[in-house]
PDB file with SEQRES, HELIX, SHEET and CRYST1 records, atoms N, CA, C and O in Angstrom:
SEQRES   1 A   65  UNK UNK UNK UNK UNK UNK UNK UNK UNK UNK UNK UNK UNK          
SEQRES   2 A   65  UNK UNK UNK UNK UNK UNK UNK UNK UNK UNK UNK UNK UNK          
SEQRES   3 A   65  UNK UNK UNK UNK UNK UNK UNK UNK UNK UNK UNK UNK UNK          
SEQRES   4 A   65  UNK UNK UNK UNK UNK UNK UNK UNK UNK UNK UNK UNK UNK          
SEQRES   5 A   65  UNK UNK UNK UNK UNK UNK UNK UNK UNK UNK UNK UNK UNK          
HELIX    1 AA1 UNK A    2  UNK A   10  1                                   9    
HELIX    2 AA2 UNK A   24  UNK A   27  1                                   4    
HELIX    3 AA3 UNK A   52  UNK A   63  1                                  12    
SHEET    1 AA1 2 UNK A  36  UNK A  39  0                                        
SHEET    2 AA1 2 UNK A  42  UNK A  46 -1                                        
CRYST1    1.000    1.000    1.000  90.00  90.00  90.00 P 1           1          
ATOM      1  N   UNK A   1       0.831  -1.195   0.000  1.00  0.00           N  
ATOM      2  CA  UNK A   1       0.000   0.000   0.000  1.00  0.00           C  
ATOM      3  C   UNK A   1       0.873   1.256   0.000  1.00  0.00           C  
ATOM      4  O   UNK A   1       0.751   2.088  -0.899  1.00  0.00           O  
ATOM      5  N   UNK A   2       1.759   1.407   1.003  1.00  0.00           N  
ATOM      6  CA  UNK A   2       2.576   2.177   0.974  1.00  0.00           C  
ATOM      7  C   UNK A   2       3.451   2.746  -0.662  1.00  0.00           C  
ATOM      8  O   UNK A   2       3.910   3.887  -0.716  1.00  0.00           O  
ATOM      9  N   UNK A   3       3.549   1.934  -1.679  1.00  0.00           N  
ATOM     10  CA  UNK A   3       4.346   1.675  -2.741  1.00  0.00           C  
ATOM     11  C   UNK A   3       3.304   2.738  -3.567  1.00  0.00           C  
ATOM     12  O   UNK A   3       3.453   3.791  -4.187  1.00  0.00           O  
ATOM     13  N   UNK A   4       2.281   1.944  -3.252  1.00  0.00           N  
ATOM     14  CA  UNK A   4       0.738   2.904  -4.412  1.00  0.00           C  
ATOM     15  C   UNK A   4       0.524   4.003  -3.849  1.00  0.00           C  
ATOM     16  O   UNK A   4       0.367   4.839  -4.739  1.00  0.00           O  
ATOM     17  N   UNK A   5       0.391   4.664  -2.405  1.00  0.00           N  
ATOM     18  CA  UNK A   5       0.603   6.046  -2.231  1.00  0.00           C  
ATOM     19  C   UNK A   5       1.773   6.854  -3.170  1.00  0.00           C  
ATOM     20  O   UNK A   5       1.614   7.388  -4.268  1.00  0.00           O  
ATOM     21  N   UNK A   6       2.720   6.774  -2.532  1.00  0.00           N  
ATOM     22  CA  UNK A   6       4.143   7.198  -2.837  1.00  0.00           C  
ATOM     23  C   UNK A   6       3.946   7.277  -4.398  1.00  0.00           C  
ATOM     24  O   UNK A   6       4.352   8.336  -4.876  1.00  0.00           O  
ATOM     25  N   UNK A   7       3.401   6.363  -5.307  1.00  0.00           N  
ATOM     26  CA  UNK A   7       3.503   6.552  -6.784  1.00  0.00           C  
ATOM     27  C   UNK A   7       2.282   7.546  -6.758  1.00  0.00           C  
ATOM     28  O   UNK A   7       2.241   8.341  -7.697  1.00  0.00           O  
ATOM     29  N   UNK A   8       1.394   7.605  -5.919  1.00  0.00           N  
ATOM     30  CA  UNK A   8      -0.059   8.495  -5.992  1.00  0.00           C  
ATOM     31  C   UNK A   8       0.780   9.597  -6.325  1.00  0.00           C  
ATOM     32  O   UNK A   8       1.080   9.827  -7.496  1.00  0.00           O  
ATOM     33  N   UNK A   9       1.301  10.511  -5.077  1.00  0.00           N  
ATOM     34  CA  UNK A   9       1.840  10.904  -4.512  1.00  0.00           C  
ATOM     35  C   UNK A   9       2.794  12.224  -5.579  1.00  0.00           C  
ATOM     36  O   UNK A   9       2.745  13.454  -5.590  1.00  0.00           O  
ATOM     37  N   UNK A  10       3.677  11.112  -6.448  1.00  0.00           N  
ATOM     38  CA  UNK A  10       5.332  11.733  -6.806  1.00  0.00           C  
ATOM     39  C   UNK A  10       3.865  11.858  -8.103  1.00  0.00           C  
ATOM     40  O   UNK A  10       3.725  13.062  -8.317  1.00  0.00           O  
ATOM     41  N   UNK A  11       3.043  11.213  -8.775  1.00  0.00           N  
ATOM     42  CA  UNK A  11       2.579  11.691 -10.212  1.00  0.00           C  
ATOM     43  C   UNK A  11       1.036  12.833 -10.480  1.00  0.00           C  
ATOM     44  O   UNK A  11       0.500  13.233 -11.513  1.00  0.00           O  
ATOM     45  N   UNK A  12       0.653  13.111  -8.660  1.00  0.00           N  
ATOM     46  CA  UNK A  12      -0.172  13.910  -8.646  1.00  0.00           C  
ATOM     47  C   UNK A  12      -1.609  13.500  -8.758  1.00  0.00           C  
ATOM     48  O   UNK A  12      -2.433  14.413  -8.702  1.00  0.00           O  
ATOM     49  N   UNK A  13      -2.071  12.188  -8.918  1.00  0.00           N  
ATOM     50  CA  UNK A  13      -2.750  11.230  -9.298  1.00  0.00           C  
ATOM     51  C   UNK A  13      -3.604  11.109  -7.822  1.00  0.00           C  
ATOM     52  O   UNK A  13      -3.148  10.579  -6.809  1.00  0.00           O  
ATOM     53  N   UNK A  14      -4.929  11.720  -7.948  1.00  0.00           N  
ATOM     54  CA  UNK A  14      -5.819  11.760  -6.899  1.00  0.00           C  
ATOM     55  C   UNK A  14      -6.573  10.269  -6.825  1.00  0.00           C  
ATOM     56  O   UNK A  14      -6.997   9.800  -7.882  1.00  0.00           O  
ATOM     57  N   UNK A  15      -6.708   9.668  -5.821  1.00  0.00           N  
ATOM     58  CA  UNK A  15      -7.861   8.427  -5.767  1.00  0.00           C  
ATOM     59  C   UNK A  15      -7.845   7.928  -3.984  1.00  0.00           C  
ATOM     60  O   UNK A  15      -7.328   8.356  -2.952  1.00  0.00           O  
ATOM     61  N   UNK A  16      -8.413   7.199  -4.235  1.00  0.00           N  
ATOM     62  CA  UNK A  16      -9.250   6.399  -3.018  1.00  0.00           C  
ATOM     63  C   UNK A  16      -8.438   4.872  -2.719  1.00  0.00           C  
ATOM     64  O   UNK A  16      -8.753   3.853  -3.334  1.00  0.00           O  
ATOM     65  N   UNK A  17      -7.370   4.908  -1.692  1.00  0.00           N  
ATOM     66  CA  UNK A  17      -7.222   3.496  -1.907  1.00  0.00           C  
ATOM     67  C   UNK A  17      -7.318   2.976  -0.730  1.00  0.00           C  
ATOM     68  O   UNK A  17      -7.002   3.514   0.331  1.00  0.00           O  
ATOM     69  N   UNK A  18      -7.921   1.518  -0.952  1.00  0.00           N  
ATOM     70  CA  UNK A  18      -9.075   0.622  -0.443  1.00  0.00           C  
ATOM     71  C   UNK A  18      -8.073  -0.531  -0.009  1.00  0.00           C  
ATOM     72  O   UNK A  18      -7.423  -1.047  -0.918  1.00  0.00           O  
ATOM     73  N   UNK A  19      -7.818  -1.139   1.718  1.00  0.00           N  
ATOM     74  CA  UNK A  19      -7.147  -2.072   1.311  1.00  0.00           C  
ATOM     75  C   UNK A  19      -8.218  -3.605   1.844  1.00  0.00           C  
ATOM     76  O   UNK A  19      -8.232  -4.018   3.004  1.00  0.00           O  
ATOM     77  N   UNK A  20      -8.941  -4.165   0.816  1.00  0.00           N  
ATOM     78  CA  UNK A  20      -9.933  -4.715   1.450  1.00  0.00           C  
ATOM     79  C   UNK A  20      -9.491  -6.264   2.030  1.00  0.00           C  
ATOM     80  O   UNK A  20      -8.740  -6.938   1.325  1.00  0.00           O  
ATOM     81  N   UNK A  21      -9.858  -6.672   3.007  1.00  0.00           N  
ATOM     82  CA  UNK A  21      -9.399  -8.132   3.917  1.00  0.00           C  
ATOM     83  C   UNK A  21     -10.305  -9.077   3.235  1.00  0.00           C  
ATOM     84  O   UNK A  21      -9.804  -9.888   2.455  1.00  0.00           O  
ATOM     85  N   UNK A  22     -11.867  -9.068   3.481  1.00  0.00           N  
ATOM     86  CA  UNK A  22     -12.971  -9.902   3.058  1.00  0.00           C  
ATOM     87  C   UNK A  22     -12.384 -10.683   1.678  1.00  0.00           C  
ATOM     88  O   UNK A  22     -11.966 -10.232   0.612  1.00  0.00           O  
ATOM     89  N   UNK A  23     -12.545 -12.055   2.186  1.00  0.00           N  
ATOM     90  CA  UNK A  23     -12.172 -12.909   1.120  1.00  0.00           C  
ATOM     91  C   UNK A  23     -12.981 -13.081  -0.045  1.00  0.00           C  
ATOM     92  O   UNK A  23     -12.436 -13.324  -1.121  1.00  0.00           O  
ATOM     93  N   UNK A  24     -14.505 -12.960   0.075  1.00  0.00           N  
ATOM     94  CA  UNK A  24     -15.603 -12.801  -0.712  1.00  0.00           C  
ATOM     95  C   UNK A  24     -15.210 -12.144  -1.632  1.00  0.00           C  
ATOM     96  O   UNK A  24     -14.972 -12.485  -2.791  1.00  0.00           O  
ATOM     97  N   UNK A  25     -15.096 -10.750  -0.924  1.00  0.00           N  
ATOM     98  CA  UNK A  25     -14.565  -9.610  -1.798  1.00  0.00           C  
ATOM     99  C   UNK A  25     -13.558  -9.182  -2.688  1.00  0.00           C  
ATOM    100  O   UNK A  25     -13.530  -8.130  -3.327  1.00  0.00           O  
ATOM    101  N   UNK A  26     -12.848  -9.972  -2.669  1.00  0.00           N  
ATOM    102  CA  UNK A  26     -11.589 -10.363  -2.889  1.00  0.00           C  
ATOM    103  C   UNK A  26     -11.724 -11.308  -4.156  1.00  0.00           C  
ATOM    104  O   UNK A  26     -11.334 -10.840  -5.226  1.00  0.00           O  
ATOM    105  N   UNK A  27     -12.360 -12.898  -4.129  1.00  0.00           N  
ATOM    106  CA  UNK A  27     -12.726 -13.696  -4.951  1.00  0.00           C  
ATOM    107  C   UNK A  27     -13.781 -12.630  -5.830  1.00  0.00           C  
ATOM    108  O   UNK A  27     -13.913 -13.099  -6.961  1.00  0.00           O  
ATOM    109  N   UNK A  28     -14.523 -11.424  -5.679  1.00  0.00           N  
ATOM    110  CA  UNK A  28     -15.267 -11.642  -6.626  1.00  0.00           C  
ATOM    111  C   UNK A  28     -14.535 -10.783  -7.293  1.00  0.00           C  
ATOM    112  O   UNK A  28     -15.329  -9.901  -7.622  1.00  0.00           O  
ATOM    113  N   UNK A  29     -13.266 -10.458  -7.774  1.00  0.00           N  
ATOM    114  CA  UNK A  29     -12.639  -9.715  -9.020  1.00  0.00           C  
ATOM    115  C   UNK A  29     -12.002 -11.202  -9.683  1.00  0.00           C  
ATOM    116  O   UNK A  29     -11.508 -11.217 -10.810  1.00  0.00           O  
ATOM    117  N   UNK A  30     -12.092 -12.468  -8.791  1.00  0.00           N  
ATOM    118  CA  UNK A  30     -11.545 -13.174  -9.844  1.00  0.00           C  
ATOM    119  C   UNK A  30     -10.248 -13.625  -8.963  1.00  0.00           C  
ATOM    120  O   UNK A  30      -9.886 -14.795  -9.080  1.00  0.00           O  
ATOM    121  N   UNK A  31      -9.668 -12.924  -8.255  1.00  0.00           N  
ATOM    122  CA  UNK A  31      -8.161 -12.968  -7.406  1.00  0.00           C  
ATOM    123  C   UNK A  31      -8.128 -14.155  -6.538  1.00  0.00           C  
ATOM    124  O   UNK A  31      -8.754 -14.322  -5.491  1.00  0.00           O  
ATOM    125  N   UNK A  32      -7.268 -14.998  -7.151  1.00  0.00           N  
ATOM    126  CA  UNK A  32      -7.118 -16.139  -5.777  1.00  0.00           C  
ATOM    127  C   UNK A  32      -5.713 -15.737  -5.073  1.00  0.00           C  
ATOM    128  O   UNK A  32      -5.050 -16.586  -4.477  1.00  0.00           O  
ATOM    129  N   UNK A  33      -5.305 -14.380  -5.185  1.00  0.00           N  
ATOM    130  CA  UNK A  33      -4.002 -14.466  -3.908  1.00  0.00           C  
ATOM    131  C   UNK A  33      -3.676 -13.580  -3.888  1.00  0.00           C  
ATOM    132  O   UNK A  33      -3.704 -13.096  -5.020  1.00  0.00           O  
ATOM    133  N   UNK A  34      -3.094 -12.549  -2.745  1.00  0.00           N  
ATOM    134  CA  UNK A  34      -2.247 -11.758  -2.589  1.00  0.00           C  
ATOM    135  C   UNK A  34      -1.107 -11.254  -2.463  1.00  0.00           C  
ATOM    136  O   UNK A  34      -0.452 -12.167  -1.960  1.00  0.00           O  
ATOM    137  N   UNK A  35      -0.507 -10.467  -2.584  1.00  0.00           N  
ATOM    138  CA  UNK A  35      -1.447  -8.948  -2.819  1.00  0.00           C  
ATOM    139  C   UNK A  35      -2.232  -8.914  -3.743  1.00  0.00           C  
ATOM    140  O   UNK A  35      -2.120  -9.904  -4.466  1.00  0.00           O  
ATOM    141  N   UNK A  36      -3.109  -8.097  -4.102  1.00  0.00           N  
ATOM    142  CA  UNK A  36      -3.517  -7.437  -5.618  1.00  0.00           C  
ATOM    143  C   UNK A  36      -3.815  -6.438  -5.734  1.00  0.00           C  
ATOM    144  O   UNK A  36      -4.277  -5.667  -4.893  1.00  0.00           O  
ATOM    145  N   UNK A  37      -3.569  -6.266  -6.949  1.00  0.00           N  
ATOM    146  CA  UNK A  37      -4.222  -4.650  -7.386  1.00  0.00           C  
ATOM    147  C   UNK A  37      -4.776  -4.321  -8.037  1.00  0.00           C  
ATOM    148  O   UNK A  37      -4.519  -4.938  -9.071  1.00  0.00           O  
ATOM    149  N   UNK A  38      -5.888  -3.291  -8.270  1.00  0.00           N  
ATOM    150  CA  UNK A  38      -6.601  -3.586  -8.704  1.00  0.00           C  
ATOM    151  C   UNK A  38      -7.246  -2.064  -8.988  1.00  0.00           C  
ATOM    152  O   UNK A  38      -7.681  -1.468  -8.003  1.00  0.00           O  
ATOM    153  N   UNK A  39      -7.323  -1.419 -10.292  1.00  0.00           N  
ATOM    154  CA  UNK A  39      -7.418  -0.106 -10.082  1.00  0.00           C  
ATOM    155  C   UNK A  39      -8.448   0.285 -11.259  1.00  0.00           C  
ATOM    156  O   UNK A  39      -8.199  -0.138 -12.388  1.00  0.00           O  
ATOM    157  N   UNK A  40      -9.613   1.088 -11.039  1.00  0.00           N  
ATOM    158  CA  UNK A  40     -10.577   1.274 -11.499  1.00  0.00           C  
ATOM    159  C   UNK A  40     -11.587   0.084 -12.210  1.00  0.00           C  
ATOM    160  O   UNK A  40     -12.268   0.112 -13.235  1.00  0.00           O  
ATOM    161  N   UNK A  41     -11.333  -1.080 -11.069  1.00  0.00           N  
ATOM    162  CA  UNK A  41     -11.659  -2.513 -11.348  1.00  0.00           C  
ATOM    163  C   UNK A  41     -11.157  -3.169 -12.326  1.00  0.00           C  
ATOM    164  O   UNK A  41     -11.624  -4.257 -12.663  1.00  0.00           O  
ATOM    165  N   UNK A  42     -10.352  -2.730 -12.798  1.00  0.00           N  
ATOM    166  CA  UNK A  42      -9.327  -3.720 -13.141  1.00  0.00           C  
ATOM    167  C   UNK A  42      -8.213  -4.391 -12.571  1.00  0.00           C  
ATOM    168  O   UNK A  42      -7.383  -3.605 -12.115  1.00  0.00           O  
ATOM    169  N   UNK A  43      -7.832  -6.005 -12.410  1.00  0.00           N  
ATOM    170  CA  UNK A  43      -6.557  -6.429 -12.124  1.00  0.00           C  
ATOM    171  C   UNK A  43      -5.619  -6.585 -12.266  1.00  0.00           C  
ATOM    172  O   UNK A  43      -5.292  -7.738 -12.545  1.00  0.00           O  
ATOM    173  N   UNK A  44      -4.622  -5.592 -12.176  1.00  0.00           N  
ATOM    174  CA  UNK A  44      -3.146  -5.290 -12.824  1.00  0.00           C  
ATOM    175  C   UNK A  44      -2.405  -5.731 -12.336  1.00  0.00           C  
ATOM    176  O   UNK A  44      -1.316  -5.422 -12.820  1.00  0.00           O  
ATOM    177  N   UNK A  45      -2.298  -6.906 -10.870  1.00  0.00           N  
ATOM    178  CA  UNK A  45      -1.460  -7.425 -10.664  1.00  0.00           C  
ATOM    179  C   UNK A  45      -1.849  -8.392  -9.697  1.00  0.00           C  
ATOM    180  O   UNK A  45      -2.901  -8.032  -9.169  1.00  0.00           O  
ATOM    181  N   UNK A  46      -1.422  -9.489  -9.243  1.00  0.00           N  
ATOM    182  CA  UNK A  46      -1.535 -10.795  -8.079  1.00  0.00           C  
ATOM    183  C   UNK A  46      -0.161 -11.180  -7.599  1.00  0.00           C  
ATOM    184  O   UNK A  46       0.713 -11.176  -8.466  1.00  0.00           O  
ATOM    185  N   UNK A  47       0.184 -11.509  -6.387  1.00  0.00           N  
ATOM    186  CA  UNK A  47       0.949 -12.327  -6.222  1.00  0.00           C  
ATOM    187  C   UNK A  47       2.755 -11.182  -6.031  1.00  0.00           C  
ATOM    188  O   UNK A  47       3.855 -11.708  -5.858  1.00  0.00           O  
ATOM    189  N   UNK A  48       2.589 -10.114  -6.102  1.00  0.00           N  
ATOM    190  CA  UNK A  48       3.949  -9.539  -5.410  1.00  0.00           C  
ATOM    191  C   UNK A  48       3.203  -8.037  -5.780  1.00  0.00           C  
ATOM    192  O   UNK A  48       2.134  -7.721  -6.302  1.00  0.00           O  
ATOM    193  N   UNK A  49       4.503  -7.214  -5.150  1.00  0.00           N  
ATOM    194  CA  UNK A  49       4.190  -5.748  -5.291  1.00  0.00           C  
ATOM    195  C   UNK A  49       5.123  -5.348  -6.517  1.00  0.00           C  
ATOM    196  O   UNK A  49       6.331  -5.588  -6.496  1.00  0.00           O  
ATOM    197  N   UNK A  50       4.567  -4.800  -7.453  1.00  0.00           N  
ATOM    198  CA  UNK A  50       4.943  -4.410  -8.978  1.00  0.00           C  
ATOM    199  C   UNK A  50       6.462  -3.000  -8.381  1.00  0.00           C  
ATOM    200  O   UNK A  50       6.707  -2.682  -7.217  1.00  0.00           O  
ATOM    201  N   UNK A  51       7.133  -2.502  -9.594  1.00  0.00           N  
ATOM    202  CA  UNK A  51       7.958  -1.780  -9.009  1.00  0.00           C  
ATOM    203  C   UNK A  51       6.797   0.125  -8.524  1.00  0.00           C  
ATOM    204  O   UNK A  51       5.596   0.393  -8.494  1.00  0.00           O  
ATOM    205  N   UNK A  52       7.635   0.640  -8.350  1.00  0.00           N  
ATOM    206  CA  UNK A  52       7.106   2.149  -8.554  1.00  0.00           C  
ATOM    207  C   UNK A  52       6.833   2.910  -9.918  1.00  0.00           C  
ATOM    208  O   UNK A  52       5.798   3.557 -10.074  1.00  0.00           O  
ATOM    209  N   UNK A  53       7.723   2.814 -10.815  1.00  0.00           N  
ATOM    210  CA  UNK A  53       7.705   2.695 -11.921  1.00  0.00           C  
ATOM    211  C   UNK A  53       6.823   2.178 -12.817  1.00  0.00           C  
ATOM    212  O   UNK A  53       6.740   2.666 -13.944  1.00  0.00           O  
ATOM    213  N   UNK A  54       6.186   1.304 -12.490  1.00  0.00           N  
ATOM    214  CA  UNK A  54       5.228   0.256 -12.793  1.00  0.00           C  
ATOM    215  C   UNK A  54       3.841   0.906 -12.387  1.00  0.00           C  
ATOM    216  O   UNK A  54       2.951   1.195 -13.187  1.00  0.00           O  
ATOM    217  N   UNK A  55       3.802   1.090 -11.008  1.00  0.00           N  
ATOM    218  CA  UNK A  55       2.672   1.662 -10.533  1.00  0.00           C  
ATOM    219  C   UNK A  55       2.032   3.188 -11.534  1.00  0.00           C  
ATOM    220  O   UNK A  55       0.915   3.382 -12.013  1.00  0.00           O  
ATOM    221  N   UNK A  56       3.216   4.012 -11.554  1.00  0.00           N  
ATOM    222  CA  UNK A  56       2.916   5.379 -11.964  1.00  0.00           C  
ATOM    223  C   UNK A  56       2.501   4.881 -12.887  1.00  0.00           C  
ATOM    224  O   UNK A  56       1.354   5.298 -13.048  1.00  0.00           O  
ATOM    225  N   UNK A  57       2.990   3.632 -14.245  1.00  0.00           N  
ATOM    226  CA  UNK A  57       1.919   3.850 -15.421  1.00  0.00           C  
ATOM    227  C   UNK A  57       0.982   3.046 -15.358  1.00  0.00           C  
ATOM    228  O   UNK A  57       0.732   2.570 -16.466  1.00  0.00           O  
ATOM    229  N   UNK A  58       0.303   2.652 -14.498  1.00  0.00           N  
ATOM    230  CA  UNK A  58      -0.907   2.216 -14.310  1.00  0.00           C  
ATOM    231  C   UNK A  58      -1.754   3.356 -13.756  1.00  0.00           C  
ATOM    232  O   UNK A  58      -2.930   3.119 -14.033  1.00  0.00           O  
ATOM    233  N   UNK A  59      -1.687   3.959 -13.401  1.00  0.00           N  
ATOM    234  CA  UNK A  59      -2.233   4.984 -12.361  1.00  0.00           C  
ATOM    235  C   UNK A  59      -2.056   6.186 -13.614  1.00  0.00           C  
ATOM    236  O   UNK A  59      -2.730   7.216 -13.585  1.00  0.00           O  
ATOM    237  N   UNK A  60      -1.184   5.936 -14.567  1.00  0.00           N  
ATOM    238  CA  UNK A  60      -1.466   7.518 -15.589  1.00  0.00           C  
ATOM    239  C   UNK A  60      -2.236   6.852 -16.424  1.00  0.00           C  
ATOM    240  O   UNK A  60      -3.310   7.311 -16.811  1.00  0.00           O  
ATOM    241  N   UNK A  61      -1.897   6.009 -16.694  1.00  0.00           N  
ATOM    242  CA  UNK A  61      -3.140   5.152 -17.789  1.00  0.00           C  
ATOM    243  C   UNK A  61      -4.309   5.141 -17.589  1.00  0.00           C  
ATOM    244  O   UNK A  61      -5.103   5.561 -18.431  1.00  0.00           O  
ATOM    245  N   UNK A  62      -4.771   4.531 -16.128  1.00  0.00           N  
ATOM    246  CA  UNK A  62      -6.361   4.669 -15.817  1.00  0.00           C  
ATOM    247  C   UNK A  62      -6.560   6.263 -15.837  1.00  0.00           C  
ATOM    248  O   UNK A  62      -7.525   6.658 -16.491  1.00  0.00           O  
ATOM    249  N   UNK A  63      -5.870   7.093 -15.286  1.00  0.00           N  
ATOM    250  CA  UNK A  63      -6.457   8.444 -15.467  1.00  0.00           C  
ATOM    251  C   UNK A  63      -6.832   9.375 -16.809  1.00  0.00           C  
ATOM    252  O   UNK A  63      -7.385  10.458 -16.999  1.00  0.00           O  
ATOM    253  N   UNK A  64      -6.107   8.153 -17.771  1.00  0.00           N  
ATOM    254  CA  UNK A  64      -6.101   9.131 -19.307  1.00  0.00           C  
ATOM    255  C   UNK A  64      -7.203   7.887 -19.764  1.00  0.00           C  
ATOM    256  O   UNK A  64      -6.875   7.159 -20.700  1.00  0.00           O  
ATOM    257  N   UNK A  65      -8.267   7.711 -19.203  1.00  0.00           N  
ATOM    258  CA  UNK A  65      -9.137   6.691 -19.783  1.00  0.00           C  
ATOM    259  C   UNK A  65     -10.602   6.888 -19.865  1.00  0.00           C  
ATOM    260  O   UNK A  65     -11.315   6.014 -20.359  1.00  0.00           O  
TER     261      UNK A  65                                                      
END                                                                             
């Protein structure tokens, strides 16, 4: 979580982030494991934390969408 602020953060990129526990909630994007991520309901990642680098163009992408 900390990783996705910090990229919030350095690219100016306003949002809401959610870190949800509920396994339900969790299974219903489809995700069988953590971490994930998951940004304007989409799943951009399972299973480790992506770099920073990585993050910012996910996070400029959903915003130019």
């Amino acid at each position: 979580e900390k990783e996705l602020v910090e990229a919030m953060s350095e690219t100016g990129i306003a949002g809401d982030v959610e870190h949800i526990r509920d396994i339900k909630a969790i299974g219903s994007y489809g995700v069988m494991g953590t971490p994930a991520l998951i940004i304007n309901g989409e799943v951009k990642c399972v299973g480790r934390v992506p770099p920073k680098n990585t993050l910012k163009e996910w996070l400029t992408e959903a915003q130019n969408k």
